[in-house]
Coordinates of C-alpha atoms and ligand atoms in Angstrom, one line a residue:
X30 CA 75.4 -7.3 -1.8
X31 CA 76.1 -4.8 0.8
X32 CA 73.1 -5.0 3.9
X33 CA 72.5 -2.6 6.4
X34 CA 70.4 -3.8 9.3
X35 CA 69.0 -1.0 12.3
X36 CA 68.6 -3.1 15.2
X37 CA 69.9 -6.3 16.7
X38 CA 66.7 -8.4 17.6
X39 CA 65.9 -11.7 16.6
X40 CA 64.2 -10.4 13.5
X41 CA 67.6 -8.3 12.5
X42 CA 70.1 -11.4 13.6
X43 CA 68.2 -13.8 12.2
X44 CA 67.8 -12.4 8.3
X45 CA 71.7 -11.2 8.5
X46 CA 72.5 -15.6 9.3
X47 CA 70.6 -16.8 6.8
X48 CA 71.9 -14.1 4.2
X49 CA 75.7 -14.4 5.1
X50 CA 74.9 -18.7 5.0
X51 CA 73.7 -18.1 1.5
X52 CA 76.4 -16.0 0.5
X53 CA 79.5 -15.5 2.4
X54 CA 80.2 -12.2 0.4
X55 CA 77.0 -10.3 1.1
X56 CA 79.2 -7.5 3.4
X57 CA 76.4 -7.3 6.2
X58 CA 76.5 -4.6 9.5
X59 CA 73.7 -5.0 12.7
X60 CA 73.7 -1.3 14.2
X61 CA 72.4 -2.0 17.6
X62 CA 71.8 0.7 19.8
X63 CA 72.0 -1.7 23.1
X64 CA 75.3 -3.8 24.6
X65 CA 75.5 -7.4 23.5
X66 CA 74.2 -8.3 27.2
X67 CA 71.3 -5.5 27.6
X68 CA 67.9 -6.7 27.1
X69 CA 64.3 -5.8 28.1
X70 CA 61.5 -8.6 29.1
X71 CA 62.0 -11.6 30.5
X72 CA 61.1 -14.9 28.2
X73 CA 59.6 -15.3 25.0
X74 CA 57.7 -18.8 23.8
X75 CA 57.7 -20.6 20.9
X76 CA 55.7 -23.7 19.5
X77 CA 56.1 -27.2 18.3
X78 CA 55.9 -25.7 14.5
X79 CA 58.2 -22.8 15.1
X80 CA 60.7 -24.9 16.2
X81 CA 60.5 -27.3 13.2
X82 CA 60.9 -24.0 10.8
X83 CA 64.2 -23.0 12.7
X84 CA 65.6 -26.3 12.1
X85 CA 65.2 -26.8 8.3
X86 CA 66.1 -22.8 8.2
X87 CA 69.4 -22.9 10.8
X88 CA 70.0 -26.0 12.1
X89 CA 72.9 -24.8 14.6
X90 CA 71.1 -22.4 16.3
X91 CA 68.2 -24.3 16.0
X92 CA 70.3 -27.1 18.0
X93 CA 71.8 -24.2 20.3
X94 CA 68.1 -22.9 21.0
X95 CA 66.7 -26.2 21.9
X96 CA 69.2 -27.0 24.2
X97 CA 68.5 -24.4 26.7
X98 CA 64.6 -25.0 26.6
X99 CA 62.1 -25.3 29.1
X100 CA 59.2 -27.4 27.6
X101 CA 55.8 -28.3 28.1
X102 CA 52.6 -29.1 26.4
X103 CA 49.6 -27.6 29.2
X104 CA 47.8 -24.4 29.3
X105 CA 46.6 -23.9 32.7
X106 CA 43.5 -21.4 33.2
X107 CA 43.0 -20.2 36.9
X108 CA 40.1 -18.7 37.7
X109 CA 38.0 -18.6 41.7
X110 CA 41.3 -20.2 43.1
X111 CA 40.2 -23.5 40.9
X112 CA 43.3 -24.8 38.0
X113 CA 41.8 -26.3 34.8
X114 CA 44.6 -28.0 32.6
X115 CA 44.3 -28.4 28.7
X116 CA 47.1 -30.5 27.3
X117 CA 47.7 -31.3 23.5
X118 CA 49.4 -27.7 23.6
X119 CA 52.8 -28.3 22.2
X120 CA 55.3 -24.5 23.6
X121 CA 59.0 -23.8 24.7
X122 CA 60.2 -21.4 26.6
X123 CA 64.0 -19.3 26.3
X124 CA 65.0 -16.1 28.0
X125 CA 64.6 -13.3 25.0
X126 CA 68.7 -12.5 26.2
X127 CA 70.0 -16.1 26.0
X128 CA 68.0 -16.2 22.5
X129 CA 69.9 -13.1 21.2
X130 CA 73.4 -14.4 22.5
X131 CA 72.9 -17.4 20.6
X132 CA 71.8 -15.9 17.6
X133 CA 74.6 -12.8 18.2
X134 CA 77.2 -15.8 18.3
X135 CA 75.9 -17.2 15.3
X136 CA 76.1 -14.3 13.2
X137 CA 79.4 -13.4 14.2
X138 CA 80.5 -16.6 13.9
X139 CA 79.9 -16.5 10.1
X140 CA 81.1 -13.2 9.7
X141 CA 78.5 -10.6 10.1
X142 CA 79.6 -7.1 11.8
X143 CA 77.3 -6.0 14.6
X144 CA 77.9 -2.6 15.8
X145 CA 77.0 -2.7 19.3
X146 CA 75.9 0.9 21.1
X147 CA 75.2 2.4 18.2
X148 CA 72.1 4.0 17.8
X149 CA 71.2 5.3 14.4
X150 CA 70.1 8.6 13.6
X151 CA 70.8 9.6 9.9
X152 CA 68.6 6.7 8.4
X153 CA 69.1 8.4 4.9
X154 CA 72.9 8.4 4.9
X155 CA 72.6 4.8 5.9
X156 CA 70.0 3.9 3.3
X157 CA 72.3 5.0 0.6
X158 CA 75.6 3.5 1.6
X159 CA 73.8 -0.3 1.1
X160 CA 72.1 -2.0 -1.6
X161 CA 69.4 -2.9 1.0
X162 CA 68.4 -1.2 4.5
X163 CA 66.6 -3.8 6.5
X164 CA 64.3 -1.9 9.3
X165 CA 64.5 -4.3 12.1
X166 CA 63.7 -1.5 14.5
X167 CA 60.8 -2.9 16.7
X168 CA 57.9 -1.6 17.7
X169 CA 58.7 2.1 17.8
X170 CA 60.7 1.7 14.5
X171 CA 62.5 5.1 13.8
X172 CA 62.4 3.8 9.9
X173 CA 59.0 3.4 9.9
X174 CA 58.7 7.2 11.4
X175 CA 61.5 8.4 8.3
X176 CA 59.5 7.2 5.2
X177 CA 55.9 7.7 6.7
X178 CA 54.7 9.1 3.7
X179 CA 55.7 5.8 1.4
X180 CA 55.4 3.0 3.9
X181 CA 51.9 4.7 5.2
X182 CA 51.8 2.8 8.9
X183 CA 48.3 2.4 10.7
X184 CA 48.8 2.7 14.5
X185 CA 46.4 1.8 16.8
X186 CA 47.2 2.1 20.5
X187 CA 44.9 0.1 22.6
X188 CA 43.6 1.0 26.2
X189 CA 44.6 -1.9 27.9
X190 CA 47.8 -1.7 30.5
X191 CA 50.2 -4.3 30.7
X192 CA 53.5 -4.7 32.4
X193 CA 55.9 -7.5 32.5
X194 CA 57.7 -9.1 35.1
X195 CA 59.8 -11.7 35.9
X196 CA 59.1 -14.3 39.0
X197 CA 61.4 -17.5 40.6
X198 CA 57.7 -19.3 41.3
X199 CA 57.4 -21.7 38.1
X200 CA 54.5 -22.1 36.0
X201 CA 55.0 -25.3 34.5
X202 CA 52.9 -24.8 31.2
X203 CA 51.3 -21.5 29.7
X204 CA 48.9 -20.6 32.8
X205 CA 46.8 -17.6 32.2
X206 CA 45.5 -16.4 35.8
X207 CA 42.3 -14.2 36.6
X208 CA 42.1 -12.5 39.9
X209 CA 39.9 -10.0 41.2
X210 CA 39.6 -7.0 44.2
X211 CA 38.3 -3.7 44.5
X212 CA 40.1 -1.7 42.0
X213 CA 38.9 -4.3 39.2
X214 CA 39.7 -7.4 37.2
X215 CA 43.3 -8.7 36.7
X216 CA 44.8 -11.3 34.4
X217 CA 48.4 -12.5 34.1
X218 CA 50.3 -14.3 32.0
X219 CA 52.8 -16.5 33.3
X220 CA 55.2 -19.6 31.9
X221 CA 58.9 -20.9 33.0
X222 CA 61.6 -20.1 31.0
X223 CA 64.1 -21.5 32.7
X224 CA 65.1 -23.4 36.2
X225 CA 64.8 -20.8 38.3
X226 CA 62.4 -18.0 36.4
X227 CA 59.0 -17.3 34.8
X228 CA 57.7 -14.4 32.7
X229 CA 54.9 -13.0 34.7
X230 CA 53.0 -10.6 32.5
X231 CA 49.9 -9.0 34.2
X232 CA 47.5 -6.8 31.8
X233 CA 44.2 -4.7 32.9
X234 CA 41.9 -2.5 31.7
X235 CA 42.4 1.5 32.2
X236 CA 39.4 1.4 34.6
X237 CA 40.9 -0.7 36.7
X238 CA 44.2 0.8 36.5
X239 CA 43.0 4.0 37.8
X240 CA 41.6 3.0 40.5
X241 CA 44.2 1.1 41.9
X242 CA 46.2 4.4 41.7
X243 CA 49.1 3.0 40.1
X244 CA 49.6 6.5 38.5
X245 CA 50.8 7.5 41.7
X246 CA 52.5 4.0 42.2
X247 CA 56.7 3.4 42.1
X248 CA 58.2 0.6 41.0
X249 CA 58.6 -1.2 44.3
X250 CA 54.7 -0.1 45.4
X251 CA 53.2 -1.5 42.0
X252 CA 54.7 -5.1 42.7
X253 CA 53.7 -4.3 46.5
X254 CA 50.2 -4.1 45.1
X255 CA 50.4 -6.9 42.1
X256 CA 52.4 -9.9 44.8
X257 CA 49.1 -8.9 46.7
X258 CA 46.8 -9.6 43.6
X259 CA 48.2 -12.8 43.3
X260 CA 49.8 -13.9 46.5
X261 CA 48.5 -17.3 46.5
X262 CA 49.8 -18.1 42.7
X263 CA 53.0 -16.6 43.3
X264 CA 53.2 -18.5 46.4
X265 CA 55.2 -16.5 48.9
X266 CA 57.5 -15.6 45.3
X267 CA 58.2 -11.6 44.7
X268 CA 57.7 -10.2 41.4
X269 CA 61.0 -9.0 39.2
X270 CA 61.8 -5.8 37.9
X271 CA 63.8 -5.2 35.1
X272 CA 63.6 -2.1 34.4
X273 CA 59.7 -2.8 34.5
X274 CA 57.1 -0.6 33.5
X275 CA 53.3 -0.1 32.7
X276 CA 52.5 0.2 28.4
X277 CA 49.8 -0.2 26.3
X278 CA 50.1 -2.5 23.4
X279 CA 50.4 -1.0 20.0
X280 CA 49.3 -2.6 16.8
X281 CA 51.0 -1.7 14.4
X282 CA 50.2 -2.5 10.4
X283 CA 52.1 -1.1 7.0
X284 CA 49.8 -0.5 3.7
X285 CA 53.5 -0.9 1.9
X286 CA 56.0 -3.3 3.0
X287 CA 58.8 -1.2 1.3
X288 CA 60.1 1.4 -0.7
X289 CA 63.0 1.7 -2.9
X290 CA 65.4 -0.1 -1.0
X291 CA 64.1 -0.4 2.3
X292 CA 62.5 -3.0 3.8
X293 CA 60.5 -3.7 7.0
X294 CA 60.8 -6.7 9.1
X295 CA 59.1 -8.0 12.6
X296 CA 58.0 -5.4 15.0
X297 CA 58.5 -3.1 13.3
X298 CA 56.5 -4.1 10.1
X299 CA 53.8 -5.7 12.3
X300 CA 52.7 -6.6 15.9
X301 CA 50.1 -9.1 17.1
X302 CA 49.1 -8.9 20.9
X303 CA 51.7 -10.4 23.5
X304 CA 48.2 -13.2 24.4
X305 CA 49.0 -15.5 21.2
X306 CA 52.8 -15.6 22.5
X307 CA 53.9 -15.0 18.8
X308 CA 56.2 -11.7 18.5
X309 CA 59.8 -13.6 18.2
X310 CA 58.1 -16.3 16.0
X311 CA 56.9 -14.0 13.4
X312 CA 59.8 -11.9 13.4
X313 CA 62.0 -14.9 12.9
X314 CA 60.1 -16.6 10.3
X315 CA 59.5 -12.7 8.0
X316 CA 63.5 -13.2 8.4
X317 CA 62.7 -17.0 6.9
X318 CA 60.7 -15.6 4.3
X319 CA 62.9 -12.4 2.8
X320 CA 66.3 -14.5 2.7
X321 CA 63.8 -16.8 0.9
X322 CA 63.0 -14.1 -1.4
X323 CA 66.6 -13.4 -2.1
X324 CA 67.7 -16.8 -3.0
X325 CA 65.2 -16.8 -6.2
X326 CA 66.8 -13.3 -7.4
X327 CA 69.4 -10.8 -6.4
X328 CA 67.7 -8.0 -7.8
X329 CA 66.6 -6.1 -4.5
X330 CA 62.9 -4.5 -5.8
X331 CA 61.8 -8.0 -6.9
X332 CA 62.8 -10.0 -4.2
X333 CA 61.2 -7.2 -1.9
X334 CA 57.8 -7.6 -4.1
X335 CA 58.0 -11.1 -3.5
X336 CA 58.6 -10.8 0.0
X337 CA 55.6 -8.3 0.6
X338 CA 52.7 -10.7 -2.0
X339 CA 53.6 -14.2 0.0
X340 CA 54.0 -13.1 3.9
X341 CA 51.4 -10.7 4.0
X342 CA 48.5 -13.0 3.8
X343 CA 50.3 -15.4 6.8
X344 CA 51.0 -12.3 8.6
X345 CA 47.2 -11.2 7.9
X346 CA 45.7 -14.4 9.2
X347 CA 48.1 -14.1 12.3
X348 CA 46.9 -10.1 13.1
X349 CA 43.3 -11.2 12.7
X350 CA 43.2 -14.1 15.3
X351 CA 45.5 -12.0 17.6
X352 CA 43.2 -8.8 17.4
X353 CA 40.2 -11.4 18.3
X354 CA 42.6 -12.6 21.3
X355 CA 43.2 -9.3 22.5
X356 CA 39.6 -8.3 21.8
X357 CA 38.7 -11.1 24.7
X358 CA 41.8 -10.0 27.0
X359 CA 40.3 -6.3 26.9
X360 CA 36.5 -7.5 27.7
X361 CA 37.7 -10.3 30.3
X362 CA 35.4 -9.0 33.3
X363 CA 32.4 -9.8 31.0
X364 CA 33.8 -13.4 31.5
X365 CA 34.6 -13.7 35.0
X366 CA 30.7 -15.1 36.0
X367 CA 31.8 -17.8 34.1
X368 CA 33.0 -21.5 35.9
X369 CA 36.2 -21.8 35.6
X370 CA 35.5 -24.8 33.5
X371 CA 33.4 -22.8 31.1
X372 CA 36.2 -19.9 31.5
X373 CA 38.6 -22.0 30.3
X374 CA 37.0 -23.4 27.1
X375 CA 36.1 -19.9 26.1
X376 CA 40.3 -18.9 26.9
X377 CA 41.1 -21.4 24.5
X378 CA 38.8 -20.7 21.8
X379 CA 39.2 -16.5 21.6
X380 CA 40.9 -16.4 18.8
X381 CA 39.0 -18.7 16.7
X382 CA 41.9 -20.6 15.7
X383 CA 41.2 -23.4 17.8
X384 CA 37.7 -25.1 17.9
X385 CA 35.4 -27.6 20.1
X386 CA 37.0 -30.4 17.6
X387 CA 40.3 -29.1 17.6
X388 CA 40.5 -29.1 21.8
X389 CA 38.8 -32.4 21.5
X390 CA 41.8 -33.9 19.5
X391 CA 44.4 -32.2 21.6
X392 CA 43.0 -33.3 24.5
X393 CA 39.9 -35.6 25.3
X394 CA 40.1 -35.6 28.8
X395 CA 39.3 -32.3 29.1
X396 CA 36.1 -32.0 26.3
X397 CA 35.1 -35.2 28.5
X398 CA 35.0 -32.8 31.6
X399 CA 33.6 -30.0 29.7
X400 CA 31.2 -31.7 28.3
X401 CA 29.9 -33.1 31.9
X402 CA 30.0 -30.0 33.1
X403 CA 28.3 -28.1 31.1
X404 CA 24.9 -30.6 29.5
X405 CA 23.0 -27.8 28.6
X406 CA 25.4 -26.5 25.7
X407 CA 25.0 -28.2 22.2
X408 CA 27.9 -28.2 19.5
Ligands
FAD275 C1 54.8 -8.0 27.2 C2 55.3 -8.7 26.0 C3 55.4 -10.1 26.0 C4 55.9 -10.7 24.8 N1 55.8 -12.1 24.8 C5 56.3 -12.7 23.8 C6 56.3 -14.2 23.7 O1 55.9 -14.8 24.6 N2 56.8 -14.8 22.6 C7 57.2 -14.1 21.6 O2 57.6 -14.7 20.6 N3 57.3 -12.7 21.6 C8 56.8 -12.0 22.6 N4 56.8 -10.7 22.7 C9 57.2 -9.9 21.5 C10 58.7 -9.9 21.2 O3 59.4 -9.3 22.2 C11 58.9 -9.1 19.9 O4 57.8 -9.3 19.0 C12 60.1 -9.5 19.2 O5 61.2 -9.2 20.0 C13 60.2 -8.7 17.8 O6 61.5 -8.8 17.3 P1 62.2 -7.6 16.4 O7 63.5 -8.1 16.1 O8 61.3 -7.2 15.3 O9 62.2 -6.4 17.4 P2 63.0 -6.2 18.8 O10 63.2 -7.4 19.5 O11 62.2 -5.1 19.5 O12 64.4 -5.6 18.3 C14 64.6 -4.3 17.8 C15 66.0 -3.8 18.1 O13 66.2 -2.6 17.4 C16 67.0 -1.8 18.2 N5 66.8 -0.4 17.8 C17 65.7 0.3 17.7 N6 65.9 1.5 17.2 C18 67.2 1.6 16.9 C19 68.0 2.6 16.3 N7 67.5 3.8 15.9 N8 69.3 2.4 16.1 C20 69.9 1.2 16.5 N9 69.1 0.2 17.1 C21 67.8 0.4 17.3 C22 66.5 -2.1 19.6 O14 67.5 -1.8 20.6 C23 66.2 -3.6 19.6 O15 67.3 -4.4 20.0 C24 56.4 -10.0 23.7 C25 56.4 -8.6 23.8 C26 55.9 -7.9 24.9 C27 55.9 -6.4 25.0

């Protein structure tokens, strides 16, 4: 089979492995508008049960990934300069461009071209030179944009403001941090990644973005303003810029999942908010799903119908608990009279994924202190 693949993220890499492992003569190309070494964003986590479907799926880079983690099991919720820890959280952290090097190593490795700097414009001269066009695009998919009219995409770009830095002050778990002044209600997200660095993502609401004029605000003045916000978590630690800049997230669903002979994948099929941690997962694991797909048939249009009737209710499930995520990311100041113990049972329990039961399995301890401080509430 002859693929073609726009765009070399981990959704892209990782469907071209699994295809050239199952078949060493599918001819397979990765046009990839960036270098090899040019990445945006800083680290990107996965859990306990991703890491367990990269193994049975690619063992190598599975064993290559896992190497180069930074691992820990606590979410930490900091709110009125008070840290409440919930263990029984098992996550993993990698920088998003030592993930791609492994998986760009991989690939070649078994033989699949990737066609660095090349940034593709003539999707339709593309589409027909392949038995299958895989749009692994992202988030602003140029596919997506090309066959509107047949994959019908639902945008929805949400208020919120976000921006995401890098920091050498380590967070040793997932620690979500709320902080207030003047101008409004902050919260950031923050983890290690590595040795020396941690994401540091910080989100607020357009009110509060206003009004702390960072309209007007350069690069260097907006982490001025931020290391200020959080001096005493980034303890004496300056934020990191690459290439950093303010966006609002956009969700992003597809009525059809293909059309003739193209198919989406990851971003740019779907997004769930950047608060469940979940992006790289899901994009990895739709790459799981349509090599699946393709080892019970060659024949492109079934495999792709197969592809669309088994992920979409997963991915459905996933959008719905991160839209109620985001939903309590975007009304945080309505939770910031809270304690900080109260705070951070509610944090853990946005989504409605996890439950009073569920926290008390994963960690006992902390219902225990929960439950003494809080006697009024009944469950
Ligand atoms: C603030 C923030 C925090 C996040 N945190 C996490 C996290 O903690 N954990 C997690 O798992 N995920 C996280 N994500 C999400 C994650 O980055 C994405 O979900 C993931 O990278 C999706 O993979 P993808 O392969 O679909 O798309 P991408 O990684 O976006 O790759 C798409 C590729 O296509 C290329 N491309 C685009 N158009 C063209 C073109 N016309 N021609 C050639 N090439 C093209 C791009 O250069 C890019 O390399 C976060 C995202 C954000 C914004």
């Amino acid at each position: 089979m002859r693929i073609n693949i726009i765009g070399g993220g981990p959704a892209g890499l990782y469907f071209a492995i699994l295809m050239k492992k199952a078949d060493p003569a599918h001819q397979i190309t990765i046009h990839e508008r960036n270098g090899p070494d040019d990445t945006f964003g800083w680290g990107v986590v996965f859990s306990g049960k991703t890491l367990a479907n990269l193994r049975a799926a690619d063992d190598e880079s599975h064993a290559e990934i896992t190497k180069q983690f930074e691992a820990w099991d606590n979410v930490d919720v900091v709110h009125r300069d008070a840290k409440i820890s919930i263990h029984g959280n098992s996550f993993s952290g990698i920088a998003r461009l030592q993930l791609l090097k492994i998986l760009q190593r991989r690939a070649e490795e078994l033989g699949v071209e990737i066609s660095f700097r090349t940034e593709i414009h003539d999707v339709e001269a593309l589409r027909n030179d392949c038995d299958l066009l895989l749009a692994a695009d992202g988030v602003n998919s140029t596919i997506r944009l090309h066959y509107l009219e047949q994959l019908k995409p639902q945008l929805d770009l949400r208020s919120h403001r976000y921006i995401w830095y890098g920091t050498n002050q380590l967070f040793h778990g997932l620690t979500l941090t709320f902080r207030q002044n003047t101008a409004g209600t902050f919260a950031a997200h923050s983890y290690k990644f590595n040795k020396q660095t941690s994401t540091f993502i910080v989100e607020c609401d357009p009110q509060t973005w206003k009004r702390a004029g960072f309209e007007q605000r350069a690069d260097a003045d907006t982490r001025a303003y931020l290391q200020e916000v959080f001096a005493t978590d980034l303890n004496g630690q300056t934020l990191l810029s690459n290439n950093s800049k303010w966006i609002q997230f956009l969700l992003v669903k597809n009525e059809h999942w293909f059309f003739d002979n193209v198919v989406l994948l990851g971003d740019a099929l779907h997004t769930a908010h950047f608060s469940i941690g979940s992006g790289t997962k899901l994009a990895i694991e739709d790459a799981i799903a349509l090599a699946d797909a393709f080892r019970q048939t060659s024949d492109v249009q079934t495999a792709l119908a197969q592809f669309e009737q088994t992920r979409k209710p997963v991915i459905e499930e996933y959008q719905s608990a991160a839209f109620e995520s985001m939903l309590w990311f975007e009304n945080v100041r309505d939770y910031m009279h809270l304690t900080p113990m109260e705070l951070a049972f509610s944090v853990m329990t946005r989504s409605g994924r996890v439950t009073y039961e569920e926290l008390k399995k994963r960690d006992p301890e902390f219902i225990r202190r929960f439950d003494e401080s809080t006697p009024r509430r009944r469950f």
